Amino acid sequence: MAGIGHLSLEVGEFMRLIIKKERLISFCFICLIGLAVLLAGRLIFYGSDSRNTAAEQEGQKDYIKWVDYNVPSEAMKKALDLDLSSQEEGVKLDWIQLLAYVTAQNGNNFAGYKDSQLEAVAEKLQGGAAIEELTKDMKYYDYYYEAYSAVLSGFVGAYEEEVPSEDGREMVWQKRYGLKAFSPIAKNFYYNHYDDFGQSRSYGFARNHLGNDLMGQVGTPIIAMEGGTVEAMGWNQYGGWRIGIRSMDKKRYYYYAHLRKNFPYKLGLKEGDEVSPGDVIGYMGRTGYSTKENTNNINTTHLHFGMQLIFDESQKECNSEIWIDVYQIVRFLDGHRSEVVKNLVTKDYRPAFRTRDIPKEKGGE
């Protein structure tokens, strides 16, 4: 009996060892599975993270995200005068460089601006100094130059203007250099305005005013400030009949809104058309603030005029669009307004003297 008992104990112990070994193997197998799952998860995670990081880096391009354009019209006029007067001299000045220099110098604060600031840097440049030398210690000069180039690069340069020939029998094109951008209001038509950029608007939703309102009379001809392509036309709940024009270099998007009821646009104008500086594109009115087309729900007749800067196409229609204060620009261009002629039959207007940009390959800007 003792032998049998001892044998039973040995068999029992042997079975317990087998069970322990099976549990150990099972435990190790489970651990291996868990480790494999963990490694796979980490590979998926890090692989995904790497792709996301690459995508984020691709999306986060190095371009300007905001511009506070604060240059007074007096400074723009002086810089333009210096640019124009230098064209026949040995050292040609760039009005955008001059403005960027002074802005970087005064920290974008023009409260104490004087023409002598621009004259001083112009004198240094014409004396042989290079702009790179003068700005090497200016932390933000490059930023201002790029930003101001986006704002102003279509305003000044070589262009052609249509003028009467010497015998007066025909119109001919003459090449010129100078200011080629126009006021958005045609010559000999009254308007008034003030700096209303950033003021609150409440129709539809609370928001800031991202343009300059130019008050005038219904039917006042509206002018293309510079050459470009018509990208948007038609009815907008907020802007009424409106038109959007993209500059040739794609850096500026001009927005003209609240155009006239029943006759908002120049006859025949359509999306995709190219316009020249000084062209009539539409007529002042007070449409908008309605989902119903052709409705006059704006109390005061005016043109809403805005300029959006685009450094990357992702900024075109998004929540981080760059609209600048154009009040000083409108003041600057007030002395350069397109003269227009009315067609008594169609009631449409056209420019009395046409202008056109010169392509770069033909010596244009």
Coordinates of N, CA, C and O in Angstrom, one line a residue, residues 56 142 262:
E56 N 2.2 67.4 -42.5 CA 2.2 68.7 -41.8 C 3.3 69.6 -42.3 O 3.1 70.8 -42.5
D142 N 13.3 92.4 -44.8 CA 13.0 91.4 -45.9 C 11.5 91.1 -45.8 O 10.8 90.9 -46.9
N262 N -30.1 95.8 -61.2 CA -30.6 95.7 -62.6 C -29.4 95.9 -63.7 O -29.5 95.4 -64.8

